[in-house]
XYZ file of C-alpha atoms in Angstrom:
351
model
C 158.641 -26.324 -27.325
C 155.661 -24.170 -26.384
C 154.942 -23.686 -22.647
C 151.768 -25.521 -21.634
C 149.132 -23.627 -19.625
C 146.284 -25.452 -17.900
C 143.025 -23.461 -18.265
C 140.204 -24.711 -16.038
C 136.806 -22.934 -15.978
C 134.028 -23.821 -13.548
C 131.047 -25.624 -15.052
C 128.273 -23.330 -13.789
C 126.162 -22.348 -16.766
C 128.235 -21.282 -19.771
C 129.703 -18.007 -18.499
C 132.965 -19.191 -16.954
C 133.821 -21.229 -20.048
C 132.909 -18.571 -22.625
C 134.792 -15.764 -20.894
C 137.906 -17.977 -21.009
C 137.676 -18.061 -24.837
C 139.546 -14.730 -25.359
C 142.173 -15.856 -22.812
C 142.682 -19.183 -24.627
C 142.905 -17.450 -28.026
C 145.461 -14.995 -26.640
C 147.572 -17.797 -25.144
C 147.710 -19.485 -28.559
C 148.615 -16.180 -30.275
C 151.416 -15.543 -27.754
C 153.001 -18.943 -28.346
C 151.586 -20.967 -25.442
C 149.823 -24.321 -25.657
C 146.572 -24.256 -23.653
C 145.341 -27.504 -22.106
C 141.642 -27.251 -21.183
C 140.197 -28.942 -18.105
C 136.548 -28.828 -17.025
C 133.393 -30.953 -17.036
C 129.866 -31.045 -18.478
C 128.622 -28.311 -20.814
C 131.609 -26.047 -20.048
C 133.934 -28.734 -21.413
C 131.672 -29.434 -24.409
C 131.391 -25.818 -25.531
C 135.177 -25.337 -25.408
C 135.680 -28.569 -27.364
C 133.474 -27.085 -30.082
C 135.461 -23.837 -30.055
C 138.951 -25.403 -29.949
C 138.725 -28.927 -31.422
C 142.516 -29.243 -31.854
C 143.470 -28.618 -28.220
C 144.025 -31.210 -25.481
C 141.028 -31.644 -23.143
C 140.988 -33.173 -19.668
C 137.928 -33.983 -17.583
C 137.580 -32.745 -14.014
C 135.148 -34.026 -11.368
C 131.799 -32.217 -11.294
C 130.962 -29.840 -8.433
C 127.385 -31.106 -8.909
C 125.936 -27.624 -8.565
C 122.144 -27.789 -8.511
C 119.546 -25.055 -8.297
C 116.456 -25.336 -6.164
C 113.101 -25.057 -7.927
C 112.321 -22.162 -5.583
C 114.881 -19.359 -5.391
C 114.444 -19.000 -1.637
C 115.984 -22.448 -1.150
C 118.989 -21.832 -3.452
C 121.489 -21.201 -0.638
C 120.365 -24.231 1.343
C 120.620 -26.425 -1.745
C 124.241 -25.314 -2.122
C 124.943 -26.035 1.558
C 123.383 -29.480 1.181
C 125.596 -30.167 -1.843
C 128.772 -28.783 -0.222
C 130.176 -32.222 0.810
C 130.070 -33.278 -2.879
C 131.759 -30.013 -3.832
C 134.507 -30.499 -1.234
C 135.100 -34.020 -2.520
C 135.423 -32.694 -6.092
C 137.901 -30.010 -4.961
C 139.996 -32.679 -3.184
C 140.035 -34.769 -6.380
C 141.020 -31.674 -8.401
C 144.068 -31.135 -6.182
C 145.244 -34.717 -6.792
C 144.685 -34.463 -10.552
C 146.584 -31.164 -10.794
C 149.633 -32.681 -9.059
C 149.523 -35.553 -11.545
C 148.955 -33.370 -14.641
C 151.694 -30.836 -13.822
C 154.209 -33.686 -13.922
C 152.582 -35.729 -16.712
C 152.014 -32.884 -19.206
C 154.899 -30.623 -18.175
C 152.552 -27.741 -17.333
C 154.229 -24.314 -16.956
C 151.276 -22.381 -15.528
C 147.668 -22.591 -14.386
C 144.634 -20.363 -14.969
C 141.616 -21.338 -12.884
C 138.284 -19.617 -13.427
C 136.569 -20.200 -10.084
C 137.701 -23.845 -9.736
C 138.876 -23.883 -6.145
C 141.259 -26.848 -6.280
C 143.131 -25.958 -9.472
C 146.474 -24.519 -8.335
C 150.015 -25.704 -7.710
C 152.960 -24.513 -5.637
C 155.285 -25.776 -8.377
C 154.055 -23.510 -11.186
C 152.575 -19.959 -11.341
C 148.832 -20.147 -10.683
C 146.171 -17.540 -11.472
C 142.592 -17.329 -10.205
C 139.993 -15.518 -12.355
C 136.923 -14.179 -10.564
C 134.636 -11.151 -10.524
C 133.498 -12.064 -7.001
C 136.069 -11.013 -4.437
C 132.989 -10.721 -2.240
C 130.548 -13.638 -2.496
C 127.008 -12.504 -1.736
C 124.833 -15.046 0.090
C 122.474 -12.846 2.088
C 123.129 -12.817 5.838
C 126.079 -15.214 5.398
C 127.935 -12.991 2.882
C 130.668 -12.107 5.397
C 131.728 -15.717 5.887
C 131.407 -16.820 2.242
C 133.461 -13.774 1.212
C 136.183 -14.513 3.792
C 136.342 -18.172 2.727
C 136.619 -17.207 -0.934
C 139.361 -14.674 -0.198
C 141.238 -17.305 1.847
C 141.258 -19.601 -1.205
C 142.293 -16.783 -3.595
C 145.351 -16.068 -1.397
C 146.739 -19.491 -2.372
C 147.249 -18.229 -5.948
C 150.080 -16.053 -7.263
C 147.638 -13.562 -8.782
C 143.904 -12.872 -8.972
C 142.644 -11.558 -12.314
C 139.402 -9.573 -12.032
C 137.647 -9.002 -15.400
C 136.662 -5.401 -14.651
C 138.251 -1.972 -14.183
C 139.604 -0.766 -10.839
C 138.149 2.725 -11.007
C 134.578 4.056 -10.876
C 132.402 3.556 -12.914
C 132.829 -0.190 -13.127
C 130.698 -3.255 -13.855
C 131.027 -5.344 -10.676
C 130.536 -2.819 -7.871
C 131.168 -4.321 -4.423
C 131.458 -7.825 -5.920
C 134.820 -7.142 -7.527
C 136.370 -4.478 -5.296
C 137.948 -4.687 -1.822
C 139.030 -1.825 0.435
C 142.131 -3.586 1.788
C 143.028 -6.646 -0.299
C 145.616 -9.046 1.147
C 146.594 -10.607 -2.176
C 147.710 -9.453 -5.629
C 144.796 -8.279 -7.790
C 145.107 -7.461 -11.483
C 142.102 -5.654 -12.985
C 142.358 -6.922 -16.543
C 139.276 -5.194 -17.999
C 136.010 -6.883 -19.051
C 136.396 -10.143 -20.983
C 134.280 -10.845 -24.045
C 134.640 -13.216 -26.975
C 132.620 -10.816 -29.187
C 133.378 -7.821 -31.402
C 130.947 -5.020 -32.151
C 129.938 -4.886 -35.846
C 127.607 -2.580 -37.733
C 125.201 -5.087 -39.301
C 121.646 -4.638 -40.644
C 119.071 -5.422 -37.942
C 117.493 -8.826 -38.567
C 115.746 -9.399 -35.207
C 113.766 -7.104 -32.933
C 114.534 -9.284 -29.903
C 117.251 -11.773 -28.968
C 116.453 -14.091 -26.047
C 119.452 -15.983 -24.732
C 119.304 -18.441 -21.831
C 121.979 -20.253 -19.835
C 122.636 -21.571 -16.356
C 122.021 -24.793 -14.433
C 118.723 -26.612 -14.313
C 115.933 -26.508 -13.344
C 115.860 -22.687 -13.510
C 116.888 -22.534 -17.176
C 113.909 -24.730 -18.178
C 111.511 -22.901 -15.874
C 112.369 -19.573 -17.520
C 112.235 -21.064 -21.023
C 108.682 -22.342 -20.492
C 107.615 -18.972 -19.077
C 109.128 -17.018 -21.988
C 107.669 -19.344 -24.639
C 104.229 -18.273 -23.431
C 105.059 -14.582 -23.098
C 106.575 -14.148 -26.582
C 103.344 -15.270 -28.188
C 102.157 -11.692 -27.527
C 105.342 -10.068 -28.861
C 104.841 -8.308 -32.188
C 108.402 -8.256 -33.541
C 110.791 -10.857 -34.946
C 112.463 -12.997 -32.253
C 115.501 -15.280 -32.159
C 115.488 -17.546 -29.069
C 118.753 -19.289 -28.069
C 117.764 -21.887 -25.472
C 121.266 -22.538 -24.104
C 121.096 -26.332 -24.406
C 124.460 -27.715 -25.559
C 123.940 -30.828 -27.675
C 125.942 -32.773 -30.283
C 124.146 -31.114 -33.189
C 122.643 -27.674 -33.604
C 118.879 -27.698 -34.070
C 116.602 -24.883 -35.188
C 112.838 -24.540 -35.259
C 110.639 -21.831 -36.749
C 107.236 -21.015 -35.249
C 105.505 -17.929 -36.656
C 107.655 -14.925 -35.641
C 110.165 -16.879 -33.482
C 113.278 -18.826 -34.543
C 114.515 -21.248 -31.855
C 118.071 -22.625 -31.566
C 119.279 -25.108 -28.967
C 122.721 -23.384 -28.995
C 124.978 -21.255 -31.185
C 128.736 -21.175 -31.688
C 130.649 -18.012 -30.732
C 130.766 -16.866 -34.376
C 127.006 -17.339 -34.790
C 126.215 -15.653 -31.459
C 128.416 -12.663 -32.263
C 126.546 -12.132 -35.537
C 123.126 -12.633 -33.907
C 123.903 -10.177 -31.091
C 124.970 -7.572 -33.643
C 121.856 -8.226 -35.764
C 119.460 -7.828 -32.791
C 117.887 -4.606 -31.559
C 117.439 -5.575 -27.879
C 118.370 -8.540 -25.661
C 116.422 -10.409 -22.971
C 118.631 -12.540 -20.716
C 119.908 -13.391 -17.234
C 122.069 -10.859 -15.406
C 125.057 -13.205 -15.223
C 128.332 -11.318 -15.293
C 129.691 -12.860 -18.493
C 126.526 -11.805 -20.343
C 126.906 -8.316 -18.833
C 130.470 -8.086 -20.199
C 129.307 -9.212 -23.650
C 126.523 -6.615 -23.680
C 128.946 -3.885 -22.564
C 131.426 -4.815 -25.294
C 128.662 -4.682 -27.906
C 126.981 -1.582 -26.445
C 123.567 -3.292 -26.382
C 120.317 -2.377 -24.664
C 118.844 -5.205 -22.625
C 116.322 -6.429 -20.066
C 117.447 -8.706 -17.229
C 115.708 -11.561 -15.421
C 118.086 -12.632 -12.613
C 118.161 -16.294 -11.603
C 115.910 -16.646 -8.516
C 117.939 -16.924 -5.314
C 121.281 -16.170 -6.961
C 122.380 -13.157 -4.928
C 125.121 -12.122 -7.379
C 122.721 -11.815 -10.339
C 120.121 -10.064 -8.189
C 122.737 -7.582 -6.941
C 123.948 -6.792 -10.463
C 120.391 -6.383 -11.789
C 119.538 -3.948 -8.962
C 122.824 -2.052 -9.445
C 122.257 -1.475 -13.176
C 118.624 -0.475 -12.678
C 119.580 2.014 -9.950
C 122.255 3.485 -12.249
C 119.726 3.859 -15.092
C 121.541 1.341 -17.290
C 119.304 -1.766 -17.620
C 115.819 -2.575 -16.219
C 114.961 -5.942 -14.688
C 112.063 -8.002 -13.334
C 111.774 -11.024 -11.078
C 111.267 -14.244 -13.010
C 107.772 -14.979 -11.744
C 106.610 -11.387 -12.367
C 108.005 -10.863 -15.866
C 105.546 -10.090 -18.652
C 106.516 -9.272 -22.226
C 105.195 -5.708 -21.862
C 108.123 -5.048 -19.455
C 110.355 -4.737 -22.521
C 108.890 -1.276 -23.200
C 110.917 -0.078 -20.163
C 114.193 -0.575 -22.086
C 113.762 2.769 -23.885
C 113.925 4.569 -20.527
C 117.452 3.224 -19.795
C 120.769 4.143 -21.414
C 122.062 0.582 -21.907
C 125.487 -0.879 -21.243
C 128.174 1.358 -22.713
C 131.486 0.029 -23.916
C 134.163 -0.019 -21.219
C 137.907 -0.021 -21.889
C 138.887 -3.355 -23.396
C 142.645 -2.810 -23.293
C 143.732 -6.270 -22.205
C 147.541 -6.222 -21.857
C 147.976 -9.933 -22.396
C 151.710 -9.801 -23.002
C 152.215 -8.261 -19.572
C 149.784 -10.704 -17.909
C 151.435 -13.762 -19.432
C 154.927 -12.721 -18.216
C 153.992 -14.584 -15.046
C 154.224 -17.871 -16.946
C 157.567 -17.068 -18.545
C 159.547 -16.772 -15.341
C 162.030 -19.496 -14.527
């Protein structure tokens, strides 16, 4: 009988779910039976990727973005009672599922209530420090307090310098076990003929995803090359639309996205960390538009620009001519992707 591992990514955009894809595939290869738990689009995209697995629905954290980035933090604070209620419900469900499904281990990607004292529990995060402006010290301490409840914390980055996360994923004196597992990506670099001059890929919660989509639809009218535009809207069926030099898709599967990334010259996207890891794995040149008010994405965008890796612009100031700046930057180089999964999964094999 194969040991069952509960894998539970946070439903915040698509990043947490998609970076769990290589973990889920590896669990299957190593003889485990993953059980997937999430909600919303994160659950839907994993159902499309792994239709034969068992799926469980978790309560939504009801994360909402403000229409103005400046109010993002206060929107989160306003929604925090709903989030706390969801975390409380998660704890009750985990107790039930561990017994009901005979779960041998837990992997939580930023879901704060998914752990158990009865089975080995892992927390995946690239944010050991949670940046929230002048409240970063308290949000970081709270996050670290939660991480300490887990047996291990897996950080999808490298421990040494240079690294991808900077101060987000590195602590001077950690008080819990950290495993730097290397960047996670579901993609493989392939030498394919270039089909598109520009790939635009969107993700993230509303309303900011739609706001950026509307802005970019106007800007790309002035772009001279061939564009593929993945809107990041997960629906039952894939839809495509061709307008002059632009091909629109509501979403793509992992296989389709991998091919499209490899067929595209440059990429325009958010500076979310999962996208960063994908770009690094593929060695792509890109331009970033961080989500307004999301301190983590703004920090990463500034870090990569300062290091001469990737340029960025604020959402409201972006114009299509900004893409000419890409040639002045070296792009995201491939980091070491030497994920020692056999060693990592030993945690779940202990008696």
